[in-house]
Coordinates of C-alpha atoms in Angstrom, one line a residue:
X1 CA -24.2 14.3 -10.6
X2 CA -28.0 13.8 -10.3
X3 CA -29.8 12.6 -7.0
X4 CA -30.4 9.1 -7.2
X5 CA -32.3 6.6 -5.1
X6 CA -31.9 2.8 -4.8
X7 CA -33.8 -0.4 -2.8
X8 CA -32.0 -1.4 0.4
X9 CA -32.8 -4.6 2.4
X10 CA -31.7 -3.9 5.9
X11 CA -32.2 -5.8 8.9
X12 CA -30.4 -5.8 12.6
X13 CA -26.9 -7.3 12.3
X14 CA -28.0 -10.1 14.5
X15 CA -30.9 -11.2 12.1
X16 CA -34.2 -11.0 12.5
X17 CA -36.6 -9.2 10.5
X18 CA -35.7 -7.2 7.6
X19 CA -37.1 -4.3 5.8
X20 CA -36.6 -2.7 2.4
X21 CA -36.4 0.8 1.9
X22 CA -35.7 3.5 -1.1
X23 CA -32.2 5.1 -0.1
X24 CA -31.0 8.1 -1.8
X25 CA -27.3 7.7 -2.7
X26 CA -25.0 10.3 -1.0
X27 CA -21.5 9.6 -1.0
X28 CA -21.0 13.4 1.2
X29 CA -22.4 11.6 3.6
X30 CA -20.7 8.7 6.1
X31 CA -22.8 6.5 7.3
X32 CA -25.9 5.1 6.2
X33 CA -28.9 6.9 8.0
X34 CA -32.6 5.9 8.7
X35 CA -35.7 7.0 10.8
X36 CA -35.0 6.1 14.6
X37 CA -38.2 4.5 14.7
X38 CA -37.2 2.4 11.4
X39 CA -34.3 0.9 13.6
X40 CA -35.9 -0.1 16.5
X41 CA -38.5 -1.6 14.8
X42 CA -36.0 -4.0 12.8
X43 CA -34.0 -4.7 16.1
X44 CA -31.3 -2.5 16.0
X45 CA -29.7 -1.4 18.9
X46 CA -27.8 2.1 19.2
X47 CA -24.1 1.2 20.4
X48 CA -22.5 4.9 20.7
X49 CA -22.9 8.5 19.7
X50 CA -20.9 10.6 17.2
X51 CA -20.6 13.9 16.5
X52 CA -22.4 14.6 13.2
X53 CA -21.6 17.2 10.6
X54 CA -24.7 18.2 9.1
X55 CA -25.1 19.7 5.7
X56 CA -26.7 22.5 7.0
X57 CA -23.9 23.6 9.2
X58 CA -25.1 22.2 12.2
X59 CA -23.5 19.5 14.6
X60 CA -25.3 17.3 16.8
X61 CA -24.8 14.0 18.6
X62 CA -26.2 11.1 16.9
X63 CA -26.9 7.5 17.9
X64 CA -25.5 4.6 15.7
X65 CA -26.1 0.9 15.6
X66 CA -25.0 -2.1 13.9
X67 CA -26.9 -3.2 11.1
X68 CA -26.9 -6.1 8.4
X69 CA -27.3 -4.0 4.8
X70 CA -28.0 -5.7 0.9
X71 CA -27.8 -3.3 -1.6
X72 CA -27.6 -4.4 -5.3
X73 CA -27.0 -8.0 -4.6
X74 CA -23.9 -7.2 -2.3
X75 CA -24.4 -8.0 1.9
X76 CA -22.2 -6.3 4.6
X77 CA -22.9 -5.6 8.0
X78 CA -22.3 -1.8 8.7
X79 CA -22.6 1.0 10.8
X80 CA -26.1 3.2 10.6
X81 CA -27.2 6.4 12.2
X82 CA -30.2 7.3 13.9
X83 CA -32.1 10.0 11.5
X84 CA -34.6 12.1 12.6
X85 CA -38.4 9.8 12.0
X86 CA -39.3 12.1 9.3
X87 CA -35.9 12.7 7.8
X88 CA -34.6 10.9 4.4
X89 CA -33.1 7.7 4.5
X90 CA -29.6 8.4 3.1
X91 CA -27.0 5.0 1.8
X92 CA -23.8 6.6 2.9
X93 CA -19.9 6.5 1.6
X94 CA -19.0 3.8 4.3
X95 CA -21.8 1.3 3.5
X96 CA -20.6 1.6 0.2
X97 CA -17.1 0.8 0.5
X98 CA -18.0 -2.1 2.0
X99 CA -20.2 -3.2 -0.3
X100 CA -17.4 -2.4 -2.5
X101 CA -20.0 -0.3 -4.7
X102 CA -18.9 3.2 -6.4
X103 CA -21.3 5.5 -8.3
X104 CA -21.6 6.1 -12.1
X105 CA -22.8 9.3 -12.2
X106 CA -23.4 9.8 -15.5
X107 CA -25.7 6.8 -15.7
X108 CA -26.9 7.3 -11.9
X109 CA -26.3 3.9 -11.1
X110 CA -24.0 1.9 -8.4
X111 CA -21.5 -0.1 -9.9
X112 CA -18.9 -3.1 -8.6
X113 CA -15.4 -1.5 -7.7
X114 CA -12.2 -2.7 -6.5
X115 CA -10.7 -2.1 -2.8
X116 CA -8.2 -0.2 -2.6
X117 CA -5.2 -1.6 -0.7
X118 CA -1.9 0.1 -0.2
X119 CA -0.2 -3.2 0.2
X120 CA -0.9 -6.7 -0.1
X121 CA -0.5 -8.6 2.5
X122 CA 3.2 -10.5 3.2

């Protein structure tokens, strides 16, 4: 599968001004991260820190926030990390579950897909 990129409107999940970025897809990675600076701009608040896997083999604490998301028509509120200012702004697997969005990697788009759900409800 190729690397990909695609628009994302983004804005703090209590409204207020939003922002759209290029995102490059990367279902390896779980949340959806942007610049720090991006964040705080739009509003967003960090609510907590995670430990962070990097790809590179590092680990590191990381701030997330709340944040509203619209990505191919689809809106969700999700979780986002705080990147680095000059790091890439990455649309991870969570947002896209969410969204209920899946890649087709052979035409490197994002497609509609089902939810999976073990059991429907009684």
């Amino acid at each position: 599968m190729g690397i990909f990129t695609v628009p994302i409107q983004i804005s703090a999940a209590e409204g207020g001004e939003s922002m759209e970025v290029e995102a490059m897809v990367d279902t390896g990675s779980f949340y959806t991260m942007l610049p720090d600076r991006l964040l705080r701009e739009l509003g967003v608040k960090p609510v907590g820190t995670r430990r962070i896997h990097l790809a590179d083999g590092r680990r590191i604490l990381m701030n997330y926030g709340r944040a509203w998301v619209t990505v191919e028509g689809e809106s969700e509120g999700t979780l986002v990390a705080f990147g680095e200012d000059d790091g890439p702004v990455l649309l991870g697997a969570y947002t896209l579950q969410g969204l209920a969005l899946a890649v087709d990697p052979a035409k490197e788009r994002l497609v509609p897909s089902d939810i999976i759900m073990y059991r429907a409800a009684s």
